[in-house]
Amino acid sequence: MKLIEHFLSIQGEGAYAGRLAIFVRFGGCNLRCAGFGVRLKAPNAKELIGCDTIKAAQCENFDFKDTNFSELKNIIKSHNAPNAIIVLSGGEPLLHQKNADFKDFLRFLVGQNRQVHFESNGTIEPDFKSLPELKNCYFTLSVKLENSGESKEKRINARALKSIFANSKGAFYKFVLSGEGDEIREIKEILAIQNGGVWLMPLGASKNELEITAPKVARLAIKHGFNYSDRIHIRLWDNKEGV
């Protein structure tokens, strides 16, 4: 289980934007999302194409160390922010739900009455039965659309979506839009599978990119009666990492 980074900041996206948050980002993802077009050259000189968390999603190309429960527990304590929500991110954090250290970490967080938020792509069904602490967690579901470059079969898991909304403490959708094409139709198809609150967020890993996409996505949110989510951390710190 690779630990990519951890930091204290504010939640920049979605329904809980503005909340003080400790982010714990794990490595590994079951999607690549080359359609988002972020390019990065890895230390092995391989050019990677993917999303704005490409280091986490394609962590096998980097020299990240394995982590364990003891280290994760100390990380939370070191930030000394008892009122902060805990955001478990990636990559796809649910890839690790069967890992013993991950299970102990989640049990610790829930046992400490911390508010735990998963940032998930919604393709993996949480094991609510064997890890009941998941029922005390909130889920931000960034289900991918065609603009991700992933096939519909890979990016939409109806059973997982239904299970998360039925069993978690709370869940909502956060869709990344370019403001082009037939994205609203796709969203409505997903909502027909499992309804839920929707936040539309502009595609963009930098301030310059947001300047282009944000107005278009905001207009779509207004037109179709959805919520709009900006990307506060990018507005504040551009494409800087660890914020």
XYZ file of C-alpha atoms in Angstrom:
243
model
C 0.000 0.000 0.000
C 1.776 3.102 -1.273
C 1.458 6.444 0.511
C 1.772 9.247 -2.036
C 1.338 12.279 0.198
C -0.464 13.709 3.205
C -1.168 17.313 4.100
C -3.455 19.651 6.021
C -5.433 22.013 3.814
C -8.997 22.883 2.884
C -11.281 20.697 0.830
C -11.309 22.439 -2.541
C -14.079 20.547 -4.298
C -17.630 19.302 -3.999
C -20.266 19.463 -1.297
C -17.737 19.997 1.514
C -15.636 22.668 -0.178
C -13.993 24.979 2.319
C -13.832 22.443 5.150
C -10.551 22.021 7.001
C -9.220 18.628 5.929
C -6.347 16.212 6.377
C -5.698 14.558 3.030
C -4.168 11.086 2.898
C -3.479 10.039 -0.686
C -2.860 6.388 -1.530
C -1.323 5.011 -4.694
C -2.972 2.819 -7.285
C -6.011 3.131 -9.532
C -8.040 0.794 -11.710
C -8.551 3.530 -14.328
C -6.075 5.586 -16.383
C -8.314 8.382 -17.766
C -5.975 9.305 -20.592
C -8.730 11.497 -22.013
C -8.005 14.137 -19.369
C -4.703 14.719 -21.121
C -2.386 15.461 -18.189
C 1.164 14.560 -19.252
C 4.063 13.823 -16.954
C 7.484 12.305 -17.496
C 8.284 9.685 -14.862
C 11.790 9.136 -13.422
C 12.132 6.125 -15.712
C 11.679 8.545 -18.666
C 8.287 7.052 -19.526
C 5.711 9.652 -20.566
C 2.501 9.195 -18.599
C -0.929 10.441 -19.678
C -3.863 10.609 -17.315
C -5.644 12.719 -14.698
C -4.408 15.504 -12.417
C -3.439 12.940 -9.760
C -1.338 10.983 -12.220
C 1.432 10.241 -9.698
C -1.053 8.463 -7.468
C -2.980 6.731 -10.240
C 0.186 5.441 -11.906
C 2.357 5.162 -8.792
C 4.158 2.090 -10.104
C 6.286 4.475 -12.186
C 7.578 6.300 -9.094
C 9.564 5.412 -5.986
C 6.879 5.736 -3.322
C 7.324 3.768 -0.100
C 4.877 1.355 1.467
C 3.066 2.560 4.565
C 1.493 0.821 7.554
C -1.087 1.446 10.244
C 1.379 2.839 12.777
C 2.698 5.396 10.329
C -0.783 6.414 9.211
C -1.971 6.850 12.797
C 1.044 9.038 13.592
C 0.394 11.128 10.477
C -3.094 12.018 11.700
C -1.768 12.902 15.144
C 1.079 14.978 13.701
C -1.285 17.350 11.916
C -2.903 18.261 15.263
C -6.228 19.209 13.687
C -8.971 17.462 15.683
C -11.751 19.323 13.873
C -10.537 18.459 10.373
C -12.323 15.938 8.218
C -10.154 13.054 6.988
C -10.104 12.682 3.207
C -8.900 9.324 1.896
C -7.963 9.840 -1.696
C -5.929 8.422 -4.547
C -5.878 7.051 -7.129
C -8.683 4.843 -5.910
C -8.551 4.289 -2.124
C -11.058 1.414 -2.158
C -8.445 -0.740 -3.874
C -6.959 -1.115 -0.386
C -10.091 -2.034 1.577
C -8.880 -5.615 2.088
C -5.418 -4.516 3.275
C -4.951 -5.199 7.012
C -3.183 -1.886 7.698
C -5.857 0.041 5.818
C -8.582 -1.712 7.803
C -6.861 -0.881 11.099
C -6.453 2.722 9.988
C -10.128 3.077 9.143
C -11.151 1.464 12.433
C -8.873 3.887 14.271
C -10.362 6.922 12.523
C -13.956 5.866 13.111
C -13.115 4.916 16.692
C -11.776 8.436 17.225
C -15.075 9.864 15.894
C -13.318 11.446 12.937
C -15.455 12.318 9.921
C -14.001 10.198 7.120
C -14.534 11.008 3.437
C -13.619 8.684 0.569
C -12.860 10.200 -2.827
C -13.749 7.347 -5.166
C -14.430 6.779 -8.848
C -17.395 4.582 -7.904
C -16.235 1.466 -9.746
C -15.456 -0.657 -6.663
C -18.150 -1.855 -4.271
C -17.184 -1.229 -0.633
C -17.232 -4.320 1.568
C -19.689 -2.943 4.103
C -20.242 -6.403 5.577
C -16.679 -7.322 6.564
C -15.605 -3.731 7.231
C -18.696 -2.130 8.815
C -16.740 1.050 9.626
C -17.321 1.962 5.976
C -20.955 2.605 6.905
C -19.771 5.558 8.998
C -17.976 7.150 6.033
C -18.977 9.699 3.402
C -18.346 9.124 -0.308
C -17.552 11.634 -3.016
C -18.209 9.730 -6.239
C -16.331 11.091 -9.200
C -17.845 8.735 -11.764
C -15.994 9.178 -15.029
C -17.654 10.286 -18.263
C -16.643 9.671 -21.883
C -14.158 12.559 -21.674
C -12.005 10.340 -19.434
C -11.223 8.046 -22.338
C -12.398 4.993 -20.385
C -15.020 2.575 -21.702
C -18.511 2.687 -20.234
C -18.088 -0.878 -18.945
C -14.998 0.097 -16.916
C -16.189 3.415 -15.517
C -19.778 2.646 -14.465
C -20.559 -0.017 -11.858
C -24.279 0.086 -11.103
C -24.044 -2.340 -8.194
C -21.289 -0.324 -6.511
C -23.199 2.949 -6.873
C -26.408 1.491 -5.453
C -24.518 -0.088 -2.543
C -22.692 3.129 -1.628
C -25.837 5.248 -1.586
C -27.737 2.588 0.376
C -25.118 1.851 3.033
C -22.818 4.841 3.582
C -23.240 7.797 5.914
C -23.694 10.003 2.876
C -22.772 10.203 -0.794
C -22.894 12.604 -3.722
C -21.675 12.788 -7.309
C -18.880 15.077 -8.490
C -18.605 15.028 -12.268
C -15.613 16.524 -14.087
C -16.801 18.348 -17.214
C -15.107 20.047 -20.128
C -18.311 21.854 -21.035
C -18.291 20.243 -24.467
C -20.143 17.344 -26.057
C -23.034 15.422 -24.555
C -21.888 15.294 -20.929
C -25.281 16.164 -19.413
C -26.913 13.233 -21.211
C -24.287 10.915 -19.697
C -24.913 12.287 -16.223
C -28.654 11.762 -16.541
C -28.035 8.159 -17.608
C -25.999 7.596 -14.430
C -28.674 9.238 -12.300
C -31.233 6.865 -13.844
C -29.130 4.000 -12.432
C -28.744 5.628 -8.988
C -30.057 9.062 -8.157
C -28.097 11.442 -5.934
C -26.939 14.999 -5.413
C -24.801 16.329 -8.273
C -21.913 18.792 -8.327
C -20.500 19.747 -11.728
C -16.797 20.606 -11.670
C -14.693 22.048 -14.495
C -11.863 20.061 -16.021
C -8.562 21.802 -15.371
C -5.314 21.154 -13.554
C -4.195 24.802 -13.655
C -5.644 28.296 -13.254
C -5.392 28.911 -16.977
C -7.362 25.775 -17.811
C -10.039 26.633 -15.243
C -10.464 30.091 -16.763
C -11.562 28.361 -19.963
C -13.783 25.582 -18.641
C -15.298 27.040 -15.447
C -17.749 29.530 -17.057
C -19.062 26.854 -19.437
C -19.580 24.320 -16.655
C -21.206 26.900 -14.362
C -23.691 27.755 -17.115
C -24.508 24.061 -17.535
C -25.106 23.699 -13.791
C -27.504 26.644 -13.807
C -29.313 25.486 -16.943
C -29.862 21.920 -15.759
C -30.471 22.547 -12.053
C -27.258 21.032 -10.704
C -24.778 22.329 -8.133
C -21.488 23.844 -9.284
C -18.146 23.046 -7.685
C -15.096 25.152 -8.332
C -11.565 23.901 -7.598
C -10.565 26.225 -4.769
C -7.085 24.786 -4.266
C -6.218 25.428 -7.921
C -7.594 28.968 -7.737
C -5.414 29.605 -4.692
C -2.246 27.665 -5.487
C -2.468 26.820 -9.209
C -0.971 23.361 -9.938
C 1.197 23.196 -6.842
C 1.236 19.771 -5.170
C 0.592 19.030 -1.502
C -2.087 21.672 -0.972
